[in-house]
């Protein structure tokens, strides 16, 4: 006999698996959110240094650029590349807790490397802020995990409400929390849109 | 603790945070894909009159005009443009931007309104902490709601995991999701 499909069981499993799949990220987001709220206790500081590097033009070729980055210990992925007003090429690299700006001067082809290294609080909070695809494989895996997190949070909320309706449909406290929460959030959204 | 009580608490906590979870989920996807939700279309334009105080710095002047007109928002200094006859600046906040052009001769102000719309506001709640200059008390209460939502979300998570471990844990789930937990931590260390 074909087993009967149990909708409640199915939704319960989605709810559970959606939360377990992103548990590490949820813990990180909750922790870093509180660190940002209490920023006076978790002060973000950074060490900055700047070095000028004399280079041969072939070192700056696309083919040799990765070895230039390795040689000068420039970590992370390229997040921005542009020409400044003077025509100098600026490349910015970011890794959690590190930010490096490489300036390739138009005039003489010399290079300046400006580094920032954040303290532990800055590194942990950096995890909250890093996002998007691009760069080495670990950044792309993280971006996939962020997409899974986004979808899971939405599923988590929707399945949670479905489970509640099944379990405690007539519970007045639960209804009160839902209605007051909805009224409050929609009032804030409405105010910010229309006022 | 009784199972029924834990389930109730988990449900109450979950319902309380459900709106915040939706905001977080939506904005996580939007941010991860760099989707632009705000446009630059001016939907309304009108004029106002202000009293010009020539003793103020540009920043104080912009804030003074904002206060005289009764807007809420920040006045970013990198948007100031001054010449002999006019002063232009922007007032920015979640949900709406205003471009203002002040005639320094007669005190008239041209105001251009650029609304963000529902999706922009919904997404912006991720970063919003209720603290906007000139915001009314009602809007400032968002920081309390935000704090409570985060705290209760943590509580709900702990209760949910406790329920899972105590009543529906299966070894394969521990293996799969435990491995995923460790892999996620490793990725966080590597990025």
mmCIF file of C-alpha atoms in Angstrom:
data_model
loop_
_atom_site.group_PDB
_atom_site.id
_atom_site.type_symbol
_atom_site.label_atom_id
_atom_site.label_comp_id
_atom_site.label_asym_id
_atom_site.label_seq_id
_atom_site.Cartn_x
_atom_site.Cartn_y
_atom_site.Cartn_z
ATOM 1 C CA UNK A 1 0.000 0.000 0.000
ATOM 2 C CA UNK A 2 1.290 3.459 -0.892
ATOM 3 C CA UNK A 3 2.155 5.467 2.277
ATOM 4 C CA UNK A 4 -0.135 8.432 2.883
ATOM 5 C CA UNK A 5 1.457 11.879 2.385
ATOM 6 C CA UNK A 6 1.506 13.716 5.704
ATOM 7 C CA UNK A 7 1.459 17.480 5.029
ATOM 8 C CA UNK A 8 2.149 18.451 8.653
ATOM 9 C CA UNK A 9 5.127 16.089 8.849
ATOM 10 C CA UNK A 10 6.452 17.449 5.522
ATOM 11 C CA UNK A 11 6.213 21.114 6.643
ATOM 12 C CA UNK A 12 7.758 20.240 10.003
ATOM 13 C CA UNK A 13 10.754 18.687 8.254
ATOM 14 C CA UNK A 14 11.194 21.725 5.967
ATOM 15 C CA UNK A 15 11.070 23.972 9.049
ATOM 16 C CA UNK A 16 13.653 21.842 10.856
ATOM 17 C CA UNK A 17 16.009 21.318 7.922
ATOM 18 C CA UNK A 18 15.844 24.973 6.843
ATOM 19 C CA UNK A 19 17.060 26.020 10.276
ATOM 20 C CA UNK A 20 19.675 23.296 10.720
ATOM 21 C CA UNK A 21 21.176 23.945 7.285
ATOM 22 C CA UNK A 22 22.020 27.532 8.192
ATOM 23 C CA UNK A 23 22.683 27.098 11.903
ATOM 24 C CA UNK A 24 26.316 28.263 11.771
ATOM 25 C CA UNK A 25 25.379 31.360 9.767
ATOM 26 C CA UNK A 26 22.397 32.119 12.019
ATOM 27 C CA UNK A 27 24.619 31.979 15.100
ATOM 28 C CA UNK A 28 27.167 34.206 13.351
ATOM 29 C CA UNK A 29 24.504 36.724 12.286
ATOM 30 C CA UNK A 30 22.933 36.879 15.744
ATOM 31 C CA UNK A 31 26.324 37.301 17.423
ATOM 32 C CA UNK A 32 27.578 39.955 14.996
ATOM 33 C CA UNK A 33 24.253 41.820 15.110
ATOM 34 C CA UNK A 34 24.605 42.225 18.869
ATOM 35 C CA UNK A 35 28.268 43.172 18.419
ATOM 36 C CA UNK A 36 27.173 45.935 16.043
ATOM 37 C CA UNK A 37 24.401 47.101 18.381
ATOM 38 C CA UNK A 38 26.851 47.223 21.310
ATOM 39 C CA UNK A 39 29.653 48.705 19.210
ATOM 40 C CA UNK A 40 31.060 50.611 22.198
ATOM 41 C CA UNK A 41 31.962 47.295 23.841
ATOM 42 C CA UNK A 42 33.198 45.710 20.607
ATOM 43 C CA UNK A 43 35.212 48.552 19.156
ATOM 44 C CA UNK A 44 36.442 48.029 15.623
ATOM 45 C CA UNK A 45 39.993 49.307 15.226
ATOM 46 C CA UNK A 46 42.426 48.922 12.366
ATOM 47 C CA UNK A 47 46.136 49.005 11.674
ATOM 48 C CA UNK A 48 47.089 50.857 8.528
ATOM 49 C CA UNK A 49 50.281 50.836 6.552
ATOM 50 C CA UNK A 50 51.365 51.996 3.176
ATOM 51 C CA UNK A 51 54.313 50.937 1.032
ATOM 52 C CA UNK A 52 55.616 52.180 -2.300
ATOM 53 C CA UNK A 53 56.900 49.469 -4.609
ATOM 54 C CA UNK A 54 59.174 49.975 -7.615
ATOM 55 C CA UNK A 55 58.083 47.626 -10.391
ATOM 56 C CA UNK A 56 58.930 46.685 -13.930
ATOM 57 C CA UNK A 57 56.045 47.172 -16.334
ATOM 58 C CA UNK A 58 55.903 43.442 -17.200
ATOM 59 C CA UNK A 59 55.248 42.651 -13.535
ATOM 60 C CA UNK A 60 51.966 44.480 -13.920
ATOM 61 C CA UNK A 61 50.799 42.493 -16.918
ATOM 62 C CA UNK A 62 47.628 40.429 -16.497
ATOM 63 C CA UNK A 63 49.696 37.230 -16.704
ATOM 64 C CA UNK A 64 52.060 38.278 -13.917
ATOM 65 C CA UNK A 65 49.515 40.009 -11.736
ATOM 66 C CA UNK A 66 48.632 36.916 -9.606
ATOM 67 C CA UNK A 67 52.315 36.420 -8.737
ATOM 68 C CA UNK A 68 52.597 40.139 -7.896
ATOM 69 C CA UNK A 69 49.691 39.687 -5.465
ATOM 70 C CA UNK A 70 51.334 36.613 -3.925
ATOM 71 C CA UNK A 71 54.719 38.304 -3.672
ATOM 72 C CA UNK A 72 53.259 41.276 -1.804
ATOM 73 C CA UNK A 73 50.875 39.179 0.269
ATOM 74 C CA UNK A 74 47.770 40.901 -1.046
ATOM 75 C CA UNK A 75 44.938 38.669 0.072
ATOM 76 C CA UNK A 76 41.266 38.471 -0.743
ATOM 77 C CA UNK A 77 39.279 39.123 -3.857
ATOM 78 C CA UNK A 78 39.097 42.082 -6.170
ATOM 79 C CA UNK A 79 36.031 44.092 -5.181
ATOM 80 C CA UNK A 80 36.551 47.287 -7.145
ATOM 81 C CA UNK A 81 38.706 48.546 -9.986
ATOM 82 C CA UNK A 82 38.608 52.066 -11.402
ATOM 83 C CA UNK A 83 40.637 55.013 -12.672
ATOM 84 C CA UNK A 84 40.890 58.002 -10.357
ATOM 85 C CA UNK A 85 40.769 61.626 -11.562
ATOM 86 C CA UNK A 86 44.491 61.611 -12.359
ATOM 87 C CA UNK A 87 44.160 58.436 -14.436
ATOM 88 C CA UNK A 88 45.821 56.168 -11.852
ATOM 89 C CA UNK A 89 44.439 52.637 -11.726
ATOM 90 C CA UNK A 90 43.026 51.673 -8.337
ATOM 91 C CA UNK A 91 42.352 48.048 -7.414
ATOM 92 C CA UNK A 92 40.735 47.170 -4.111
ATOM 93 C CA UNK A 93 41.013 43.727 -2.555
ATOM 94 C CA UNK A 94 39.040 42.493 0.425
ATOM 95 C CA UNK A 95 39.253 39.563 2.746
ATOM 96 C CA UNK A 96 37.414 39.327 6.046
ATOM 97 C CA UNK A 97 39.297 41.666 8.372
ATOM 98 C CA UNK A 98 41.646 42.964 5.657
ATOM 99 C CA UNK A 99 41.300 45.635 2.980
ATOM 100 C CA UNK A 100 44.063 46.445 0.503
ATOM 101 C CA UNK A 101 44.166 49.224 -2.029
ATOM 102 C CA UNK A 102 46.694 48.970 -4.851
ATOM 103 C CA UNK A 103 47.384 52.197 -6.745
ATOM 104 C CA UNK A 104 49.192 51.841 -10.067
ATOM 105 C CA UNK A 105 50.445 55.312 -10.948
ATOM 106 C CA UNK A 106 49.942 56.408 -14.516
ATOM 107 C CA UNK A 107 53.007 58.623 -14.676
ATOM 108 C CA UNK A 108 55.864 56.307 -13.735
ATOM 109 C CA UNK A 109 54.189 52.909 -13.381
ATOM 110 C CA UNK A 110 55.149 52.670 -9.706
ATOM 111 C CA UNK A 111 52.777 51.031 -7.265
ATOM 112 C CA UNK A 112 51.554 51.983 -3.836
ATOM 113 C CA UNK A 113 49.974 49.409 -1.545
ATOM 114 C CA UNK A 114 47.728 50.686 1.254
ATOM 115 C CA UNK A 115 46.704 48.020 3.752
ATOM 116 C CA UNK A 116 44.169 47.971 6.560
ATOM 117 C CA UNK A 117 43.979 45.148 9.046
ATOM 118 C CA UNK A 118 41.086 45.100 11.476
ATOM 119 C CA UNK A 119 41.133 43.807 15.042
ATOM 120 C CA UNK A 120 39.259 40.650 16.105
ATOM 121 C CA UNK A 121 35.918 42.505 16.479
ATOM 122 C CA UNK A 122 36.378 43.929 12.986
ATOM 123 C CA UNK A 123 37.174 40.497 11.581
ATOM 124 C CA UNK A 124 34.112 38.881 13.171
ATOM 125 C CA UNK A 125 31.817 41.725 12.058
ATOM 126 C CA UNK A 126 33.413 41.473 8.595
ATOM 127 C CA UNK A 127 31.749 38.061 8.270
ATOM 128 C CA UNK A 128 28.364 39.766 8.599
ATOM 129 C CA UNK A 129 29.164 42.189 5.792
ATOM 130 C CA UNK A 130 30.843 40.000 3.187
ATOM 131 C CA UNK A 131 28.543 39.000 0.352
ATOM 132 C CA UNK A 132 28.251 38.383 -3.369
ATOM 133 C CA UNK A 133 29.714 36.066 -5.951
ATOM 134 C CA UNK A 134 33.167 36.359 -7.524
ATOM 135 C CA UNK A 135 36.746 35.585 -6.555
ATOM 136 C CA UNK A 136 38.121 32.230 -5.445
ATOM 137 C CA UNK A 137 35.931 29.199 -4.838
ATOM 138 C CA UNK A 138 35.499 29.771 -1.091
ATOM 139 C CA UNK A 139 33.859 33.163 -1.767
ATOM 140 C CA UNK A 140 31.442 31.581 -4.214
ATOM 141 C CA UNK A 141 30.589 28.770 -1.810
ATOM 142 C CA UNK A 142 29.924 31.385 0.858
ATOM 143 C CA UNK A 143 27.687 33.304 -1.565
ATOM 144 C CA UNK A 144 25.736 30.088 -2.241
ATOM 145 C CA UNK A 145 25.384 29.612 1.527
ATOM 146 C CA UNK A 146 24.057 33.179 1.803
ATOM 147 C CA UNK A 147 21.440 32.479 -0.854
ATOM 148 C CA UNK A 148 20.467 29.305 1.001
ATOM 149 C CA UNK A 149 20.262 31.400 4.189
ATOM 150 C CA UNK A 150 17.941 33.924 2.551
ATOM 151 C CA UNK A 151 15.637 31.241 1.189
ATOM 152 C CA UNK A 152 15.754 29.261 4.442
ATOM 153 C CA UNK A 153 14.791 32.283 6.540
ATOM 154 C CA UNK A 154 11.757 32.925 4.363
ATOM 155 C CA UNK A 155 10.793 29.231 4.410
ATOM 156 C CA UNK A 156 11.473 29.109 8.127
ATOM 157 C CA UNK A 157 9.014 31.956 8.811
ATOM 158 C CA UNK A 158 6.293 30.648 6.464
ATOM 159 C CA UNK A 159 6.461 27.017 7.633
ATOM 160 C CA UNK A 160 6.568 28.199 11.242
ATOM 161 C CA UNK A 161 3.251 29.994 10.814
ATOM 162 C CA UNK A 162 1.727 26.938 9.080
ATOM 163 C CA UNK A 163 2.850 24.684 11.949
ATOM 164 C CA UNK A 164 1.444 27.091 14.500
ATOM 165 C CA UNK A 165 -1.923 27.123 12.728
ATOM 166 C CA UNK A 166 -1.947 23.343 12.926
ATOM 167 C CA UNK A 167 -0.878 23.105 16.566
ATOM 168 C CA UNK A 168 -2.227 26.160 18.361
ATOM 169 C CA UNK A 169 -4.787 27.595 15.976
ATOM 170 C CA UNK A 170 -7.071 28.840 18.763
ATOM 171 C CA UNK A 171 -4.358 30.175 21.036
ATOM 172 C CA UNK A 172 -5.228 33.822 21.760
ATOM 173 C CA UNK A 173 -1.707 34.828 22.818
ATOM 174 C CA UNK A 174 -0.247 33.557 19.546
ATOM 175 C CA UNK A 175 -2.874 35.454 17.518
ATOM 176 C CA UNK A 176 -2.246 38.583 19.548
ATOM 177 C CA UNK A 177 1.510 38.397 18.897
ATOM 178 C CA UNK A 178 0.899 37.878 15.179
ATOM 179 C CA UNK A 179 -1.635 40.713 14.803
ATOM 180 C CA UNK A 180 0.303 43.230 16.920
ATOM 181 C CA UNK A 181 3.538 42.333 15.137
ATOM 182 C CA UNK A 182 1.909 42.719 11.744
ATOM 183 C CA UNK A 183 0.315 46.058 12.701
ATOM 184 C CA UNK A 184 3.583 47.410 14.091
ATOM 185 C CA UNK A 185 5.805 46.341 11.161
ATOM 186 C CA UNK A 186 3.296 47.448 8.526
ATOM 187 C CA UNK A 187 2.833 50.815 10.286
ATOM 188 C CA UNK A 188 6.600 51.410 10.274
ATOM 189 C CA UNK A 189 6.843 50.422 6.607
ATOM 190 C CA UNK A 190 3.824 52.566 5.732
ATOM 191 C CA UNK A 191 5.232 55.548 7.622
ATOM 192 C CA UNK A 192 8.607 55.284 5.881
ATOM 193 C CA UNK A 193 6.973 54.989 2.459
ATOM 194 C CA UNK A 194 4.272 57.641 2.709
ATOM 195 C CA UNK A 195 5.370 60.224 5.280
ATOM 196 C CA UNK B 1 10.555 21.335 31.317
ATOM 197 C CA UNK B 2 7.265 20.111 29.848
ATOM 198 C CA UNK B 3 7.319 19.527 26.094
ATOM 199 C CA UNK B 4 4.039 21.381 25.532
ATOM 200 C CA UNK B 5 5.364 24.467 27.325
ATOM 201 C CA UNK B 6 8.577 24.470 25.262
ATOM 202 C CA UNK B 7 6.574 24.103 22.025
ATOM 203 C CA UNK B 8 4.348 27.018 23.060
ATOM 204 C CA UNK B 9 7.308 29.221 23.902
ATOM 205 C CA UNK B 10 9.001 28.252 20.626
ATOM 206 C CA UNK B 11 5.840 29.150 18.697
ATOM 207 C CA UNK B 12 5.323 32.493 20.470
ATOM 208 C CA UNK B 13 8.971 33.409 19.918
ATOM 209 C CA UNK B 14 8.779 32.282 16.308
ATOM 210 C CA UNK B 15 5.657 34.320 15.559
ATOM 211 C CA UNK B 16 7.210 37.397 17.147
ATOM 212 C CA UNK B 17 10.320 37.151 14.975
ATOM 213 C CA UNK B 18 8.617 35.955 11.769
ATOM 214 C CA UNK B 19 8.357 39.466 10.259
ATOM 215 C CA UNK B 20 11.994 40.147 10.990
ATOM 216 C CA UNK B 21 12.985 36.788 9.484
ATOM 217 C CA UNK B 22 11.144 37.701 6.279
ATOM 218 C CA UNK B 23 12.996 41.030 6.110
ATOM 219 C CA UNK B 24 16.341 39.313 6.741
ATOM 220 C CA UNK B 25 15.682 36.550 4.248
ATOM 221 C CA UNK B 26 14.616 38.942 1.520
ATOM 222 C CA UNK B 27 17.436 41.417 2.054
ATOM 223 C CA UNK B 28 20.082 38.669 2.285
ATOM 224 C CA UNK B 29 19.201 37.596 -1.277
ATOM 225 C CA UNK B 30 19.002 41.201 -2.522
ATOM 226 C CA UNK B 31 22.399 42.105 -1.038
ATOM 227 C CA UNK B 32 24.058 38.919 -2.195
ATOM 228 C CA UNK B 33 23.076 39.677 -5.792
ATOM 229 C CA UNK B 34 23.587 43.461 -5.607
ATOM 230 C CA UNK B 35 20.063 44.083 -6.841
ATOM 231 C CA UNK B 36 19.256 47.784 -7.057
ATOM 232 C CA UNK B 37 15.789 48.479 -5.682
ATOM 233 C CA UNK B 38 15.914 52.262 -5.584
ATOM 234 C CA UNK B 39 15.436 54.331 -8.708
ATOM 235 C CA UNK B 40 16.254 57.995 -9.298
ATOM 236 C CA UNK B 41 12.842 59.081 -10.511
ATOM 237 C CA UNK B 42 11.513 62.319 -9.066
ATOM 238 C CA UNK B 43 7.817 61.866 -8.369
ATOM 239 C CA UNK B 44 7.001 65.161 -6.690
ATOM 240 C CA UNK B 45 8.366 68.664 -6.839
ATOM 241 C CA UNK B 46 7.361 71.693 -4.787
ATOM 242 C CA UNK B 47 8.724 74.941 -3.355
ATOM 243 C CA UNK B 48 9.192 76.168 0.201
ATOM 244 C CA UNK B 49 10.445 79.337 1.883
ATOM 245 C CA UNK B 50 13.160 79.356 4.530
ATOM 246 C CA UNK B 51 15.037 81.900 6.610
ATOM 247 C CA UNK B 52 18.701 82.039 5.604
ATOM 248 C CA UNK B 53 21.293 82.178 8.358
ATOM 249 C CA UNK B 54 24.594 83.270 6.801
ATOM 250 C CA UNK B 55 26.666 82.496 9.912
ATOM 251 C CA UNK B 56 26.331 78.712 9.532
ATOM 252 C CA UNK B 57 28.759 76.258 7.992
ATOM 253 C CA UNK B 58 27.488 74.212 5.031
ATOM 254 C CA UNK B 59 26.622 71.268 7.237
ATOM 255 C CA UNK B 60 24.824 73.381 9.838
ATOM 256 C CA UNK B 61 23.057 75.229 7.020
ATOM 257 C CA UNK B 62 21.818 71.968 5.435
ATOM 258 C CA UNK B 63 20.627 70.684 8.820
ATOM 259 C CA UNK B 64 18.977 74.011 9.558
ATOM 260 C CA UNK B 65 17.014 73.928 6.291
ATOM 261 C CA UNK B 66 16.026 70.302 6.914
ATOM 262 C CA UNK B 67 14.732 71.277 10.361
ATOM 263 C CA UNK B 68 12.906 74.358 9.081
ATOM 264 C CA UNK B 69 11.080 72.313 6.448
ATOM 265 C CA UNK B 70 10.472 69.498 8.929
ATOM 266 C CA UNK B 71 12.070 66.580 7.108
ATOM 267 C CA UNK B 72 13.748 63.594 8.724
ATOM 268 C CA UNK B 73 17.015 62.234 7.340
ATOM 269 C CA UNK B 74 20.732 62.744 7.029
ATOM 270 C CA UNK B 75 22.435 65.482 5.001
ATOM 271 C CA UNK B 76 25.578 63.831 3.537
ATOM 272 C CA UNK B 77 28.377 66.437 3.165
ATOM 273 C CA UNK B 78 29.683 64.942 -0.103
ATOM 274 C CA UNK B 79 26.427 66.010 -1.775
ATOM 275 C CA UNK B 80 26.805 69.732 -1.018
ATOM 276 C CA UNK B 81 27.201 72.054 -4.027
ATOM 277 C CA UNK B 82 27.547 75.754 -3.354
ATOM 278 C CA UNK B 83 28.000 78.718 -5.656
ATOM 279 C CA UNK B 84 27.322 82.440 -5.272
ATOM 280 C CA UNK B 85 23.581 82.171 -5.801
ATOM 281 C CA UNK B 86 22.569 78.644 -4.765
ATOM 282 C CA UNK B 87 23.213 75.802 -2.383
ATOM 283 C CA UNK B 88 22.250 72.251 -3.324
ATOM 284 C CA UNK B 89 22.180 69.233 -1.052
ATOM 285 C CA UNK B 90 20.304 66.005 -0.379
ATOM 286 C CA UNK B 91 18.339 64.625 2.522
ATOM 287 C CA UNK B 92 18.557 60.846 2.601
ATOM 288 C CA UNK B 93 16.827 58.197 4.645
ATOM 289 C CA UNK B 94 15.289 54.768 4.303
ATOM 290 C CA UNK B 95 12.324 54.990 1.930
ATOM 291 C CA UNK B 96 12.878 58.470 0.542
ATOM 292 C CA UNK B 97 15.496 60.916 -0.714
ATOM 293 C CA UNK B 98 15.041 64.633 -1.301
ATOM 294 C CA UNK B 99 17.138 66.899 -3.508
ATOM 295 C CA UNK B 100 17.004 70.511 -2.400
ATOM 296 C CA UNK B 101 18.131 73.593 -4.254
ATOM 297 C CA UNK B 102 18.237 76.748 -2.141
ATOM 298 C CA UNK B 103 18.186 80.198 -3.733
ATOM 299 C CA UNK B 104 20.565 82.139 -1.493
ATOM 300 C CA UNK B 105 19.186 85.506 -2.631
ATOM 301 C CA UNK B 106 15.551 85.086 -1.626
ATOM 302 C CA UNK B 107 15.378 81.945 0.567
ATOM 303 C CA UNK B 108 13.191 79.913 -1.761
ATOM 304 C CA UNK B 109 13.850 76.174 -1.884
ATOM 305 C CA UNK B 110 13.014 73.802 -4.706
ATOM 306 C CA UNK B 111 12.391 70.311 -3.350
ATOM 307 C CA UNK B 112 12.479 67.143 -5.448
ATOM 308 C CA UNK B 113 11.162 63.956 -3.871
ATOM 309 C CA UNK B 114 12.576 60.552 -4.888
ATOM 310 C CA UNK B 115 10.661 57.735 -3.193
ATOM 311 C CA UNK B 116 12.156 54.273 -2.707
ATOM 312 C CA UNK B 117 8.938 52.267 -2.609
ATOM 313 C CA UNK B 118 7.878 49.189 -0.670
ATOM 314 C CA UNK B 119 10.698 46.819 -1.663
ATOM 315 C CA UNK B 120 13.359 49.427 -0.917
ATOM 316 C CA UNK B 121 11.915 50.025 2.552
ATOM 317 C CA UNK B 122 11.436 46.305 3.214
ATOM 318 C CA UNK B 123 15.060 45.651 2.251
ATOM 319 C CA UNK B 124 16.302 48.714 4.145
ATOM 320 C CA UNK B 125 14.829 47.482 7.435
ATOM 321 C CA UNK B 126 17.815 45.096 7.565
ATOM 322 C CA UNK B 127 20.138 48.040 8.309
ATOM 323 C CA UNK B 128 17.622 50.323 9.949
ATOM 324 C CA UNK B 129 18.016 50.946 13.668
ATOM 325 C CA UNK B 130 15.344 53.593 14.099
ATOM 326 C CA UNK B 131 17.834 56.411 14.533
ATOM 327 C CA UNK B 132 17.127 58.953 11.832
ATOM 328 C CA UNK B 133 17.585 62.655 12.634
ATOM 329 C CA UNK B 134 14.171 64.218 13.338
ATOM 330 C CA UNK B 135 12.431 60.825 13.383
ATOM 331 C CA UNK B 136 9.366 60.701 15.632
ATOM 332 C CA UNK B 137 9.300 58.506 18.740
ATOM 333 C CA UNK B 138 7.209 55.893 16.908
ATOM 334 C CA UNK B 139 9.954 55.318 14.316
ATOM 335 C CA UNK B 140 12.654 55.251 17.018
ATOM 336 C CA UNK B 141 10.871 52.348 18.732
ATOM 337 C CA UNK B 142 12.174 50.174 15.886
ATOM 338 C CA UNK B 143 15.475 49.769 17.737
ATOM 339 C CA UNK B 144 13.621 48.152 20.636
ATOM 340 C CA UNK B 145 11.742 45.874 18.250
ATOM 341 C CA UNK B 146 15.009 45.020 16.480
ATOM 342 C CA UNK B 147 16.779 44.172 19.732
ATOM 343 C CA UNK B 148 13.838 42.070 20.950
ATOM 344 C CA UNK B 149 13.570 40.295 17.594
ATOM 345 C CA UNK B 150 17.246 39.318 17.652
ATOM 346 C CA UNK B 151 17.105 38.208 21.282
ATOM 347 C CA UNK B 152 13.899 36.234 20.835
ATOM 348 C CA UNK B 153 15.207 34.735 17.592
ATOM 349 C CA UNK B 154 18.161 33.358 19.555
ATOM 350 C CA UNK B 155 15.805 32.049 22.228
ATOM 351 C CA UNK B 156 13.534 30.434 19.633
ATOM 352 C CA UNK B 157 16.562 28.804 17.992
ATOM 353 C CA UNK B 158 17.740 27.326 21.294
ATOM 354 C CA UNK B 159 14.258 26.013 22.123
ATOM 355 C CA UNK B 160 13.866 24.568 18.610
ATOM 356 C CA UNK B 161 17.213 22.758 18.802
ATOM 357 C CA UNK B 162 16.344 21.451 22.252
ATOM 358 C CA UNK B 163 13.042 20.068 20.919
ATOM 359 C CA UNK B 164 14.841 18.468 17.981
ATOM 360 C CA UNK B 165 17.570 16.886 20.079
ATOM 361 C CA UNK B 166 15.133 15.595 22.682
ATOM 362 C CA UNK B 167 12.233 14.383 20.575
ATOM 363 C CA UNK B 168 13.038 13.937 16.903
ATOM 364 C CA UNK B 169 16.800 13.594 16.548
ATOM 365 C CA UNK B 170 18.050 11.022 14.017
ATOM 366 C CA UNK B 171 21.754 10.139 13.731
ATOM 367 C CA UNK B 172 21.819 10.852 9.967
ATOM 368 C CA UNK B 173 20.503 14.355 10.622
ATOM 369 C CA UNK B 174 23.241 14.938 13.159
ATOM 370 C CA UNK B 175 25.837 13.713 10.661
ATOM 371 C CA UNK B 176 24.537 15.735 7.660
ATOM 372 C CA UNK B 177 23.826 18.998 9.451
ATOM 373 C CA UNK B 178 26.806 18.651 11.785
ATOM 374 C CA UNK B 179 29.055 18.291 8.717
ATOM 375 C CA UNK B 180 27.392 21.282 7.069
ATOM 376 C CA UNK B 181 27.954 23.292 10.257
ATOM 377 C CA UNK B 182 31.663 22.444 10.245
ATOM 378 C CA UNK B 183 32.026 23.130 6.503
ATOM 379 C CA UNK B 184 30.366 26.544 6.965
ATOM 380 C CA UNK B 185 32.765 27.405 9.797
ATOM 381 C CA UNK B 186 35.746 26.364 7.621
ATOM 382 C CA UNK B 187 34.476 28.541 4.741
ATOM 383 C CA UNK B 188 34.080 31.476 7.151
ATOM 384 C CA UNK B 189 37.698 31.044 8.219
ATOM 385 C CA UNK B 190 38.902 30.879 4.607
ATOM 386 C CA UNK B 191 37.185 33.985 3.245
#
